[in-house]
Amino acid sequence: MKWKPKDLLDLDNLTTEEIEHILQTAKPMREILSRPIKKLPTLRGKSVVLLFYESSTRTRTSFESAAKILGADTTNFTVAQSSITKGESLLDTAKTIQAMNVDLVVVRHSSSGAADFLADTLKASVINGGDGQHAHPTQALLDLFTIQERIGDIKGKKVVIVGDIIHSRVARSNAIGLQKMGADVTLVGPPTLLPTEMSYLGIKLSHDLDKELPGADVVMALRLQLERQQSGLFPSIREYSKLYGLSVDRIKKTGKQTIVMHPGPMNRGVEIASDLADSVQSVIEKQVTNGVAIRMALIYLLIGGGTGNVVD
Ligand code: CP
């Protein structure tokens, strides 16, 4: 398949075939990660800038690893040590980056639409590493890859995503991606964190986790985003955990060898019990490893040849 977009901003304008193409491209990348020497010359001479206005562990480091494995040069743009602290705007920062002739910018920003703005402004390719409450497409792609790897075809599988849906760019991108791949998706959370307006995604909403668990092939817990909460959205963390927290006992209600996912970072003991997070049903560490493979695939597809065989 020929697919050579300039940017990757969200999953809503990708076709199912394009998503499948990205997942297929990530398979040989995943194989490279198990080699003793993880280094390819494919993107030698290409430059990648990591522009993270919000904190990140997994996304930033996996993009950096992915770019380096493919042979590209990486620059970490640290907001705290940049002229942003002197009031420089996103536009002027973007123009400065442009002047350095970079090939790809990976951006994370607290404002929804920041990645789209950069993509419109820059000649360089842009990948959205998470913008506000809007989208986190590379997280959704690595989650799709992990589900496929563990349980095969996503079509017809029952996926329950539970937690702080309203603040979650991960939930939104996953809901869109899973729906395109034919999954039966249910979003679950308390009414204050899952208002009925979320039905614009066209998928099932529920406030009762225990009712939705039977038959679930995949259950994904989301982080309770304490830093984005207004007061009064739920009575207490203890109450939230009792109604919506995943535990070893609660997951048995699926009646299946359900896989348990979490995008990280986790609040252990809040949205997921520690023993479940570390259990054999958990694929949380696999999600992280697969994140490098997915990001290698995307970097290759956007600024590499996009055709031919990347792996010798
Ligand atoms: N899942 C995720 O985006 O993690 P980070 O915030 O650590 O990048």
Tab-separated table of C-alpha atoms and ligand atoms in Angstrom:
chain	number	residue	atom	x	y	z
A	1	MET	CA	0.000	0.000	0.000
A	2	LYS	CA	1.192	3.517	-0.831
A	3	TRP	CA	0.581	5.827	2.134
A	4	LYS	CA	2.829	8.843	2.478
A	5	PRO	CA	1.113	11.539	4.587
A	6	LYS	CA	2.982	14.620	5.802
A	7	ASP	CA	1.647	14.452	9.399
A	8	LEU	CA	-0.030	12.154	11.917
A	9	LEU	CA	-2.410	14.247	14.015
A	10	ASP	CA	-5.370	12.009	14.901
A	11	LEU	CA	-6.959	8.741	13.832
A	12	ASP	CA	-10.295	10.160	12.693
A	13	ASN	CA	-9.091	10.984	9.191
A	14	LEU	CA	-7.309	7.625	8.659
A	15	THR	CA	-9.029	4.750	6.892
A	16	THR	CA	-9.104	1.250	8.381
A	17	GLU	CA	-6.652	0.193	5.635
A	18	GLU	CA	-4.226	2.990	6.590
A	19	ILE	CA	-4.389	2.000	10.270
A	20	GLU	CA	-3.791	-1.642	9.296
A	21	HIS	CA	-0.837	-0.541	7.131
A	22	ILE	CA	0.774	1.234	10.117
A	23	LEU	CA	0.230	-1.857	12.313
A	24	GLN	CA	1.752	-4.127	9.631
A	25	THR	CA	4.753	-1.794	9.223
A	26	ALA	CA	5.329	-1.988	13.005
A	27	LYS	CA	5.666	-5.800	12.942
A	28	PRO	CA	9.228	-5.956	11.525
A	29	MET	CA	10.115	-2.984	13.770
A	30	ARG	CA	9.000	-5.038	16.772
A	31	GLU	CA	11.285	-7.851	15.604
A	32	ILE	CA	14.252	-5.442	15.436
A	33	LEU	CA	13.682	-4.589	19.105
A	34	SER	CA	14.480	-8.181	20.101
A	35	ARG	CA	17.800	-8.170	18.209
A	36	PRO	CA	21.039	-7.814	20.202
A	37	ILE	CA	22.073	-4.867	17.976
A	38	LYS	CA	19.172	-2.489	17.513
A	39	LYS	CA	20.450	-0.058	14.921
A	40	LEU	CA	19.527	0.616	11.293
A	41	PRO	CA	20.960	3.157	8.856
A	42	THR	CA	17.527	3.790	7.281
A	43	LEU	CA	17.079	7.411	8.416
A	44	ARG	CA	20.717	8.510	8.558
A	45	GLY	CA	20.893	12.282	8.004
A	46	LYS	CA	17.269	12.889	9.065
A	47	SER	CA	16.515	15.029	12.125
A	48	VAL	CA	13.738	14.656	14.671
A	49	VAL	CA	12.843	17.304	17.289
A	50	LEU	CA	10.952	16.299	20.430
A	51	LEU	CA	8.934	19.345	21.491
A	52	PHE	CA	7.231	18.425	24.757
A	53	TYR	CA	5.378	21.223	26.569
A	54	GLU	CA	3.854	18.674	28.977
A	55	SER	CA	5.644	16.009	30.983
A	56	SER	CA	6.042	12.537	29.521
A	57	THR	CA	7.991	9.392	30.250
A	58	ARG	CA	6.778	6.779	27.752
A	59	THR	CA	5.951	8.871	24.674
A	60	ARG	CA	9.060	11.058	24.690
A	61	THR	CA	11.577	8.311	25.422
A	62	SER	CA	9.997	5.853	22.998
A	63	PHE	CA	10.036	8.419	20.166
A	64	GLU	CA	13.666	9.174	20.969
A	65	SER	CA	14.578	5.462	20.995
A	66	ALA	CA	12.588	4.839	17.823
A	67	ALA	CA	14.294	7.668	15.917
A	68	LYS	CA	17.760	6.615	17.113
A	69	ILE	CA	17.251	2.943	16.207
A	70	LEU	CA	16.340	4.084	12.689
A	71	GLY	CA	19.553	6.148	12.528
A	72	ALA	CA	18.008	9.644	12.754
A	73	ASP	CA	19.441	12.470	14.878
A	74	THR	CA	17.244	13.615	17.746
A	75	THR	CA	17.011	16.901	19.623
A	76	ASN	CA	15.148	17.154	22.901
A	77	PHE	CA	13.562	20.549	23.265
A	78	THR	CA	13.224	21.076	27.018
A	79	VAL	CA	10.606	23.718	27.718
A	80	ALA	CA	12.014	24.639	31.151
A	81	GLN	CA	15.392	25.504	29.552
A	82	SER	CA	14.016	27.224	26.462
A	83	SER	CA	12.935	30.761	25.587
A	84	ILE	CA	9.320	29.664	26.178
A	85	THR	CA	9.991	30.569	29.818
A	86	LYS	CA	10.678	34.128	28.522
A	87	GLY	CA	7.265	34.230	26.838
A	88	GLU	CA	8.111	32.980	23.327
A	89	SER	CA	4.940	31.883	21.530
A	90	LEU	CA	4.305	28.466	19.986
A	91	LEU	CA	4.345	30.137	16.551
A	92	ASP	CA	7.760	31.754	17.074
A	93	THR	CA	9.136	28.544	18.560
A	94	ALA	CA	7.807	26.677	15.530
A	95	LYS	CA	9.418	29.179	13.134
A	96	THR	CA	12.737	28.778	14.972
A	97	ILE	CA	12.520	25.020	14.580
A	98	GLN	CA	11.614	25.451	10.917
A	99	ALA	CA	14.751	27.552	10.367
A	100	MET	CA	16.833	24.566	11.487
A	101	ASN	CA	15.489	22.481	8.606
A	102	VAL	CA	14.272	19.619	10.753
A	103	ASP	CA	12.442	16.724	9.111
A	104	LEU	CA	10.017	15.796	11.883
A	105	VAL	CA	8.601	17.435	15.006
A	106	VAL	CA	6.900	15.354	17.680
A	107	VAL	CA	4.811	17.680	19.830
A	108	ARG	CA	2.965	17.310	23.127
A	109	HIS	CA	0.975	20.291	24.346
A	110	SER	CA	-1.726	21.018	26.915
A	111	SER	CA	-3.864	22.813	24.287
A	112	SER	CA	-6.076	20.773	21.972
A	113	GLY	CA	-5.213	21.700	18.396
A	114	ALA	CA	-1.560	22.603	19.041
A	115	ALA	CA	-0.323	19.764	16.817
A	116	ASP	CA	-2.688	20.766	13.989
A	117	PHE	CA	-1.481	24.361	14.297
A	118	LEU	CA	2.163	23.272	13.978
A	119	ALA	CA	1.351	20.982	11.049
A	120	ASP	CA	-0.255	23.942	9.224
A	121	THR	CA	2.720	26.160	10.038
A	122	LEU	CA	5.714	23.908	9.411
A	123	LYS	CA	7.122	22.330	6.268
A	124	ALA	CA	8.444	19.554	8.524
A	125	SER	CA	6.263	16.548	9.313
A	126	VAL	CA	4.424	16.713	12.638
A	127	ILE	CA	3.344	13.837	14.894
A	128	ASN	CA	0.885	14.525	17.686
A	129	GLY	CA	2.344	13.155	20.928
A	130	GLY	CA	-0.822	14.177	22.801
A	131	ASP	CA	-2.703	17.503	22.641
A	132	GLY	CA	-4.868	18.567	25.574
A	133	GLN	CA	-7.969	16.408	25.930
A	134	HIS	CA	-8.165	15.933	22.150
A	135	ALA	CA	-6.014	13.123	20.760
A	136	HIS	CA	-3.129	10.747	21.428
A	137	PRO	CA	-3.009	8.800	18.165
A	138	THR	CA	0.305	6.990	18.700
A	139	GLN	CA	-0.950	5.630	22.055
A	140	ALA	CA	-4.092	4.293	20.349
A	141	LEU	CA	-2.018	2.690	17.583
A	142	LEU	CA	0.276	0.950	20.055
A	143	ASP	CA	-2.798	-0.259	21.945
A	144	LEU	CA	-4.324	-1.664	18.730
A	145	PHE	CA	-0.997	-3.364	17.937
A	146	THR	CA	-0.859	-4.887	21.448
A	147	ILE	CA	-4.446	-6.200	21.238
A	148	GLN	CA	-3.754	-7.741	17.808
A	149	GLU	CA	-0.516	-9.289	19.059
A	150	ARG	CA	-2.224	-10.837	22.103
A	151	ILE	CA	-5.686	-11.865	20.855
A	152	GLY	CA	-5.578	-11.573	17.048
A	153	ASP	CA	-8.256	-9.923	14.928
A	154	ILE	CA	-9.811	-6.908	16.693
A	155	LYS	CA	-13.075	-7.167	14.732
A	156	GLY	CA	-15.964	-8.220	16.994
A	157	LYS	CA	-13.899	-8.121	20.200
A	158	LYS	CA	-15.517	-6.538	23.252
A	159	VAL	CA	-13.392	-3.705	24.649
A	160	VAL	CA	-14.281	-1.847	27.851
A	161	ILE	CA	-12.464	1.433	28.555
A	162	VAL	CA	-13.045	2.584	32.113
A	163	GLY	CA	-12.196	5.695	34.066
A	164	ASP	CA	-11.713	9.396	33.607
A	165	ILE	CA	-13.036	9.474	30.034
A	166	ILE	CA	-13.819	13.195	29.830
A	167	HIS	CA	-10.196	14.275	30.363
A	168	SER	CA	-8.695	11.454	28.312
A	169	ARG	CA	-7.169	11.958	24.860
A	170	VAL	CA	-6.211	8.264	25.080
A	171	ALA	CA	-9.877	7.232	25.432
A	172	ARG	CA	-10.944	9.385	22.497
A	173	SER	CA	-8.222	8.156	20.129
A	174	ASN	CA	-8.708	4.546	21.220
A	175	ALA	CA	-12.481	4.743	20.793
A	176	ILE	CA	-12.013	6.024	17.231
A	177	GLY	CA	-9.289	3.501	16.336
A	178	LEU	CA	-11.065	0.496	17.875
A	179	GLN	CA	-14.339	1.442	16.210
A	180	LYS	CA	-12.602	1.650	12.805
A	181	MET	CA	-11.098	-1.800	13.405
A	182	GLY	CA	-14.566	-3.247	14.121
A	183	ALA	CA	-14.401	-3.677	17.916
A	184	ASP	CA	-17.462	-3.453	20.140
A	185	VAL	CA	-16.394	-0.558	22.420
A	186	THR	CA	-17.983	0.596	25.693
A	187	LEU	CA	-16.802	3.641	27.631
A	188	VAL	CA	-17.474	3.396	31.373
A	189	GLY	CA	-17.184	6.021	34.102
A	190	PRO	CA	-19.128	8.070	36.617
A	191	PRO	CA	-21.608	10.580	35.072
A	192	THR	CA	-19.332	13.515	35.948
A	193	LEU	CA	-16.378	11.944	34.065
A	194	LEU	CA	-18.491	10.464	31.249
A	195	PRO	CA	-21.226	12.963	30.369
A	196	THR	CA	-23.844	11.975	27.783
A	197	GLU	CA	-22.278	14.481	25.313
A	198	MET	CA	-19.516	11.917	24.867
A	199	SER	CA	-22.031	9.965	22.772
A	200	TYR	CA	-20.851	12.081	19.801
A	201	LEU	CA	-18.289	9.293	19.340
A	202	GLY	CA	-21.215	7.019	18.436
A	203	ILE	CA	-20.327	4.302	20.918
A	204	LYS	CA	-21.942	2.791	23.992
A	205	LEU	CA	-21.628	4.687	27.283
A	206	SER	CA	-22.220	3.154	30.708
A	207	HIS	CA	-21.878	4.147	34.351
A	208	ASP	CA	-21.939	0.558	35.661
A	209	LEU	CA	-18.596	-1.257	35.290
A	210	ASP	CA	-19.726	-4.573	36.798
A	211	LYS	CA	-22.601	-4.763	34.301
A	212	GLU	CA	-20.236	-4.265	31.329
A	213	LEU	CA	-17.478	-6.690	32.324
A	214	PRO	CA	-19.069	-10.060	31.364
A	215	GLY	CA	-17.657	-11.176	27.992
A	216	ALA	CA	-15.026	-8.421	27.750
A	217	ASP	CA	-11.905	-9.477	25.804
A	218	VAL	CA	-10.009	-6.316	26.731
A	219	VAL	CA	-10.396	-3.965	29.696
A	220	MET	CA	-8.429	-0.742	29.637
A	221	ALA	CA	-8.120	1.337	32.807
A	222	LEU	CA	-7.440	5.051	32.445
A	223	ARG	CA	-5.529	7.234	34.830
A	224	LEU	CA	-7.636	9.436	37.081
A	225	GLN	CA	-6.168	12.759	35.910
A	226	LEU	CA	-6.009	14.443	39.291
A	227	GLU	CA	-4.171	17.454	37.800
A	228	ARG	CA	-7.077	18.216	35.390
A	229	GLN	CA	-9.957	17.735	37.884
A	230	GLN	CA	-12.250	20.484	39.060
A	231	SER	CA	-13.510	19.879	42.577
A	232	GLY	CA	-16.619	17.788	43.157
A	233	LEU	CA	-16.429	15.443	40.137
A	234	PHE	CA	-16.530	12.397	42.448
A	235	PRO	CA	-17.101	12.061	46.207
A	236	SER	CA	-13.684	10.637	47.102
A	237	ILE	CA	-10.839	8.617	45.583
A	238	ARG	CA	-11.879	5.696	47.805
A	239	GLU	CA	-15.450	5.796	46.465
A	240	TYR	CA	-14.184	6.122	42.866
A	241	SER	CA	-11.877	3.158	43.315
A	242	LYS	CA	-14.678	1.039	44.809
A	243	LEU	CA	-16.969	1.657	41.822
A	244	TYR	CA	-14.496	1.926	38.930
A	245	GLY	CA	-11.160	0.501	40.092
A	246	LEU	CA	-9.952	-2.756	38.518
A	247	SER	CA	-8.897	-5.598	40.805
A	248	VAL	CA	-8.042	-9.277	40.392
A	249	ASP	CA	-11.462	-10.259	41.763
A	250	ARG	CA	-13.422	-7.775	39.673
A	251	ILE	CA	-11.737	-8.783	36.395
A	252	LYS	CA	-12.920	-12.383	36.973
A	253	LYS	CA	-16.424	-11.090	36.165
A	254	THR	CA	-15.472	-11.070	32.476
A	255	GLY	CA	-15.515	-14.892	32.523
A	256	LYS	CA	-12.565	-14.839	30.106
A	257	GLN	CA	-8.764	-14.596	30.063
A	258	THR	CA	-9.277	-10.896	29.473
A	259	ILE	CA	-6.239	-8.746	28.825
A	260	VAL	CA	-5.791	-5.727	31.061
A	261	MET	CA	-4.318	-2.517	29.649
A	262	HIS	CA	-3.298	0.868	31.008
A	263	PRO	CA	-1.591	3.633	29.009
A	264	GLY	CA	0.383	4.809	32.060
A	265	PRO	CA	1.330	6.503	34.215
A	266	MET	CA	-0.709	4.466	36.715
A	267	ASN	CA	-2.226	5.476	40.039
A	268	ARG	CA	-1.780	2.054	41.650
A	269	GLY	CA	-4.570	1.338	44.117
A	270	VAL	CA	-6.851	3.949	42.511
A	271	GLU	CA	-7.884	2.893	38.971
A	272	ILE	CA	-5.977	-0.420	39.077
A	273	ALA	CA	-4.851	-2.676	41.921
A	274	SER	CA	-1.130	-3.346	42.034
A	275	ASP	CA	-1.446	-7.144	41.887
A	276	LEU	CA	-3.606	-6.916	38.749
A	277	ALA	CA	-1.189	-4.467	37.096
A	278	ASP	CA	1.636	-6.967	37.675
A	279	SER	CA	-0.383	-10.097	36.799
A	280	VAL	CA	-0.109	-12.331	33.714
A	281	GLN	CA	-3.310	-10.780	32.370
A	282	SER	CA	-1.650	-7.366	32.296
A	283	VAL	CA	-0.010	-6.241	29.016
A	284	ILE	CA	1.086	-2.881	30.385
A	285	GLU	CA	4.818	-3.470	29.817
A	286	LYS	CA	4.120	-4.899	26.357
A	287	GLN	CA	2.274	-1.665	25.523
A	288	VAL	CA	5.476	0.249	26.309
A	289	THR	CA	7.690	-2.012	24.154
A	290	ASN	CA	5.179	-1.938	21.307
A	291	GLY	CA	5.124	1.845	21.600
A	292	VAL	CA	8.699	1.944	20.321
A	293	ALA	CA	7.802	-0.299	17.349
A	294	ILE	CA	4.734	1.775	16.425
A	295	ARG	CA	6.713	5.009	16.648
A	296	MET	CA	9.497	3.527	14.512
A	297	ALA	CA	6.860	2.614	11.912
A	298	LEU	CA	5.360	6.106	11.928
A	299	ILE	CA	8.709	7.894	11.703
A	300	TYR	CA	9.695	5.601	8.829
A	301	LEU	CA	6.398	6.094	6.998
A	302	LEU	CA	6.454	9.897	7.384
A	303	ILE	CA	10.076	10.804	6.711
A	304	GLY	CA	11.640	7.611	5.387
A	305	GLY	CA	11.200	6.199	1.938
A	306	GLY	CA	7.840	4.764	2.944
A	307	THR	CA	8.383	1.967	0.425
A	308	GLY	CA	10.781	-0.940	0.145
A	309	ASN	CA	12.039	-3.162	2.907
A	310	VAL	CA	13.260	-1.382	6.013
A	311	VAL	CA	14.578	-4.559	7.609
A	312	ASP	CA	17.513	-6.537	6.164
B	1	CP	N1	0.816	7.027	27.921
B	1	CP	C1	1.539	8.157	27.904
B	1	CP	O1	1.306	9.044	27.082
B	1	CP	O2	2.530	8.218	28.839
B	1	CP	P1	3.505	9.464	29.040
B	1	CP	O3	2.686	10.621	29.547
B	1	CP	O4	4.522	8.997	30.054
B	1	CP	O5	4.126	9.777	27.717
